[in-house]
Amino acid sequence: MPVAASAIYFLNLRGDVLINRTYRDDVGGNMVDAFRTHIMQTKELGNCPVRQIGGCSFVYMRISNVYIVTVVSSNANVACGFKFVVEAVALFKSYFGGAFDEDAIKNNFVLIYELLDEIMDFGYPQNLSPEILKLYITQEGVRSPFSSKPKDKPVPNATLQVTGAVGWRREGLSYKKNEVFLDIVESVNLLMSSKGNVLRCDVTGKVLMKCFLSGMPDLKLGLNDKIGLEKESEMKSRPAKSGKTIELDDVTFHQCVNLTRFNSEKTVSFVPPDGEFELMKYRITEGVNLPFRVLPTIKELGRTRMEVNVKVKSVFGAKMFALGVVVKIPVPKQTAKTNFQVTSGRAKYNPSIDCLVWKIRKFPGQTESTLSAEIELISTMGEKKSWTRPPIQMEFQVPMFTASGLRVRFLKVWEKSGYNTVEWVRYITKAGSYEIRC
Amino acid sequence: MSGMRGLSVFISDIRNCQNKEAERLRVDKELGNIRTCFKNDKGLTPYKKKKYVWKMLYIHMLGYDVDFGHMEAVSLISAPKYPEKQVGYIVTSCLLNENHDFLRLAINAVRNDIIGRNETYQCLALTLVGNIGGREFAESLAPDVQKLLISSSCRPLVRKKAALCLLRLFRKNPDVVNADGWADRMAQLLDERDLGVLTSSMSLLVSLVSNDYEGYSSCLPKCVKILERLARNQDVPQEYTYYGIPSPWLQVKTMRALQYFPTIEDPSTRRSLFEVLQRILMGTDVVKNVNKNNASHAVLFEALSLVMHLNAEKEMMSQCVALLGKFISVREPNIRYLGLENMTRMLMITDAQDIIKKHQPQIITSLKDPDISIRRRALDLLYGMCDVSNAKGIVEELLQYLSTAEFSMREELSLKAAILAEKFAPDLSWYVDVILQLIDNAGDFVSDDIWFRVVQFVTNNEDLQPYAASKVREYMDKIAIHETMVKVSAYILGEYGHLLARRPGCSARELFGILHEKLPTVSSPTIPLLLSTYAKLLMHAQPPDIELQKQIWNVFKKYESSIDVEIQQRAVEYFELSKKGAALMDVLAEMPKFPERQSSLIKKVEDVEDTADQSAIKLRAQQLPSNALVLADPQPVNGTPPPLKVPSISGIKLDHESASQTQSQPNGDLSKAQSQIPSADLVGEMVDSLAIEAPPVDMGSHQRVYREEDGIPDEVDGTAIVPIGDQANKVEPIGNITERFNALCLKDSGVLYEDPYIQIGVKAEWRGHHGRLVLFLGNKVTSPLTSVQALILPPAHLKLELSLVPDTIPPRAQVQCPLEVMNIRPSRDVAVLDFSYKFGTSMVSAKLRLPAVLNKFLQPLQLTSEEFFPQWRSLSGPPLKLQEVVRGVRPLSLPEMENLFNSFRVTICPGLDPNPNNLVASTTFYSENTRPMLCLARIETDPADRTQLRLTVASGDSTLTFELKEFIKEQLIAIPMGSRALVPAVPVPAAPLAQPPSPAVDANDPGAMLAGLL
């Protein structure tokens, strides 16, 4: 049973309805009021993405400054519901040119109504791929059939597009320059104890592609993953290369990937959609190269003073560098005055999140940087609860570095016409939830 | 506040926040800013400080925690300028409460403002104290506030605030106002002309007299005078007149205050008061204006309570009732409700009952009112006003109403109807009729108690039995009857069905047939009952009916493998029994009579009773400080009508009664909810499990049940104590009880027992053969200890009288229980205190020996050689003089031994014995039988072997000599070791001499037995 959404609402942060579409009659029109009074105005917002009120389930998520609420009255597949919302947002973004927020919605009411009509029918999700929808729901003016100019393109066949073998790619594309861009984006999640023991560590990665290729090309991607390499060596009946191989967990592919070939040959081969798409997702839990080490020492000197020393070491290659490094060091709520000394970057105290925020724009590899701060606390009346010491959080981006060690071995493009292609490969590692206890 | 830009910018920022999250971020930012500023306070100008403290208050009002900056707020109190002072006061009273330590810092500044000359500052300070003043404020500021209140130079505004402030301080610490010094001033205050000051002073007076009216009698005439002034509407300024009523608030308060005084004696005051009341009663009517109605009715109802309190003449009463009668016929539901409620209150006065009866038809109409609260009140009133004369009418009315009443009320209604029927039944058959009708009409709402009770009645009244049996037989003919009816019918027909045997349609077989028809429709708890009935029917079938037997056996066989254990057991047992033939007669004999006891229904209704009674008397009862004496007060003043009183029993019995009542409450509820659990009620118990047992056994077991339930005093024998003693005592005592007892044998005060919840201290005074022990029961925890029971198990030689022990010890309170002791004859037996209480759900009990031991009745006496030797010689030989060689004595040096003897009041007379190794001692023993009796002792020690000595004791009484010798011996052996383990080592008096008559432990004396066990 898929979503069977009864209605979908877009609310701003105050709880006003920006736009909504009712797909079924089984919920009343005032359900959104229930959502506003029972969820938005309580502190529970953000705790639990699914709430049940009065026989209805509210499946909601927040995207920038918009809440998207799906109201479901039956026992629906919630994961499917979330997937639908995420895909819908991606669709809107591709229509609006990148941004999805309150203003974007206000500027595109008509378009959104059109799309909402198309992407869900009687509560069941339909085709959400932007490439296809853009053929039919256009933003340009429609040429009148009585205009004199003959059509140079055949009318796209809608049924074939929806039901055809390669539903994601239009035929007859042609580019002057045939290019493929491939990005491997990884985010590192880490929880480390104050002594430096890794408590939890994993990497979630995505392979993103952007294709500008003519015709119906067939692509084949080779990574240094374990199964692919083993299979290859088996087929070529020679021992595997001794290089590092990566074990990928939970791999999911875009629908264009030919799964039968993947199952038999363990190679990723596909006919790509035109433009940007996410080819595959994976997770890695072992053999993660951590880009940063953090050594905190936090001393509470009596009830009104604290001393914080944080040393951050970059452990990736010396030629590389990290960008946008932010270290958030939590301090008690009653912090009154702070004094800093940093070897690089800038630090300041942000009272609204109760953290010292230390920003370093560019952090070269194999270096270290320290912050030492003196903190004065104000004395309080409340009962003397000891401070819970939340973990230090870190944000960063390291280009050309993969925490998993994943590398692209080859990317082959094959097309009937046999044109030449240019392939661009890029790697980037970001911080997911990178936390160090102190 | 004007011109504080930072503050208004902050507030407008907050107001412009789009959502809660943005607001929180803004607030957190501001709090960070304030913290930084307060930390850099070197340069903090008064203006800035004020601004930030206002911001703090604003943030606090938005609902965020502000847990710093109190210091700054408090320091602003002592600022010189008004705006800053004002902030200081306002913020302090908002952010802090009376328990904050920080307030101490403020006391001095507040005091300076109070004693200062500036009125505005005085008002600010008084308001703060009035809002958050605590104990410490009360101690340090009360005199100054009092001075302000009585000063003639202050403006009324300040004095008004001072009166309210003093009221707050008094509530926090009643010691601050001393009746001796303050009563006169209070009376003076009541002469005040300004009504504002007068109203607040009256509030103070109400609080004062509610605590203790003694000493304030001089205020009484003044109160009456105020009422006169108001009633005659003399010089009441316009602003204190509300819809033409002169200050209704002051009127109400004054009348409330008057209710705290006992009845007024002075005839002239009384007369003028009645005049005023008369005027109020006459002058009140129902008008259109709601506000005016509210005000005048408030005054009227207070006047009614006062009339009731004063026990006014019948004439006035009837006037009140007439007025209320007018109220209950008004259309406005609020007024009708009030009328009914107040009539219920009037019922407390017996005189009024007859007058109220006149309104019975009107009240019965109220039962059909659309408003449920009015219906409830009407029901309460009907229930309260019922007596023998009108019971029949009322009960019939209730029964009729039962079929239309809504479900939420039916249970209460049926319970009340049942009680009224029971209490005022003109004849018992009517009672049976009513209850059966009740069960028939409202089966689901008839609790088990009701039918248990009717069964009790029928069992206990022989002439009722045939009638009841025929009546239920009639009901059985109906097509659909309720299960409760099946239960009653089954029980009654089983027991007494044979009495009807001659009538048509009532032979055993027919009865069986008609009952068995119902079997498929009943639930499993009823089936055992039916099985018992079948067994009884079978037994009563004379001559034996083979056909019936076959049918019944078939039923038993069918249930032999029932999944319900109870059913299975009964089926099997009855089957076997019924094969025995004649023996069946003995086993299944008729149920014995039930002991007469208070109806469990009445108990139950007492729990349910929601008395909306807010009379001053009741309030006073609640406000009284909870000391032991009050709690032991047997009759809590509440609004229950007089017939419901528990027959009061004096002394220790009462304690049991109340304890058992509290215990039985949960039971009652349980049995209601889940009839599987053995009910608290006797019949329930018997029906559930004991029906099979033969009468004697039956008798015994229900006797036991009875005792456990009711705790009647005669149960205080061995068997009754065992269950409590056997309970796993989970609460571990602190310290060694034996050591504590031993120490107390030598001292007169100390701790007897201690555990995590309670500490029992003892303080004793001894004079001659009398003694007075005071037990201090101290609750150590913050929740009350309930079901406290203390029982003395006195040995035969002591007469002990323990005053009442309260059932509950309030949190962190200490209760004193004096205990009078009288010594009748010498004996070493020890009195035992059986002490138990309940903490939460766990029962804790302890058996403690009381330090009323032999040596407490000794009086030290030092003799010279001239006095000693003639006595010593005159008492020659056993049984008056006993000698024994004691071995195994703990080695003591002579001075140590002297100390030991002196400590238990046997005085060593130095230098009487020529041998320095010998000690000679003397003492006087007091008891009722022996009178003061001189006792002499001689201890000959062996310097070579300190573990043995020769002990000679002489006195004028053989028992005393023996007991004292044994006592000294115990002390010499046992005490130094500090343990009881050595006691068996004491040579049991091996009768070397003529055995004195009495030391054999009286086997029937529980105290002695227990003491022996300990």
Coordinates of C-alpha atoms in Angstrom, one line a residue, chain A residues 13-14 62 304 333-337 349 351-352 354 376-382, chain B residues 18-19 21 24-25 28-29 32 35-36 38-40 67-70 96 100 102:
Chain A
L13 CA 6.6 28.7 10.0
R14 CA 3.8 30.6 11.5
R62 CA 10.4 21.0 7.2
T304 CA 32.1 30.9 37.8
K333 CA 23.9 28.5 29.6
Q334 CA 25.1 31.0 32.2
T335 CA 28.1 32.1 30.2
A336 CA 28.6 35.8 30.6
K337 CA 32.1 36.7 29.3
Y349 CA 30.4 33.3 21.6
P351 CA 24.4 32.9 23.1
S352 CA 21.4 31.7 21.2
D354 CA 25.1 28.3 23.8
E376 CA 33.3 33.6 33.0
L377 CA 29.9 32.3 34.2
I378 CA 27.3 34.3 36.0
S379 CA 26.0 32.8 39.3
T380 CA 22.5 31.5 39.1
M381 CA 19.6 30.9 41.5
G382 CA 18.6 27.6 40.1
Chain B
Q18 CA 7.5 35.2 13.0
N19 CA 7.5 32.1 15.0
E21 CA 11.9 29.6 17.3
R24 CA 13.7 31.8 21.4
L25 CA 16.8 32.8 19.5
D28 CA 18.7 33.7 24.2
K29 CA 20.7 36.4 22.5
G32 CA 23.6 36.4 26.7
R35 CA 24.8 38.2 31.4
T36 CA 27.7 39.9 29.8
F38 CA 25.9 42.1 34.6
K39 CA 29.3 40.5 34.7
N40 CA 31.0 43.7 33.7
D67 CA 17.9 32.0 36.8
F68 CA 20.4 34.7 37.3
G69 CA 20.4 38.4 38.0
H70 CA 18.4 38.2 41.2
L96 CA 11.6 35.0 43.8
H100 CA 14.6 31.7 48.2
F102 CA 18.2 35.5 48.3

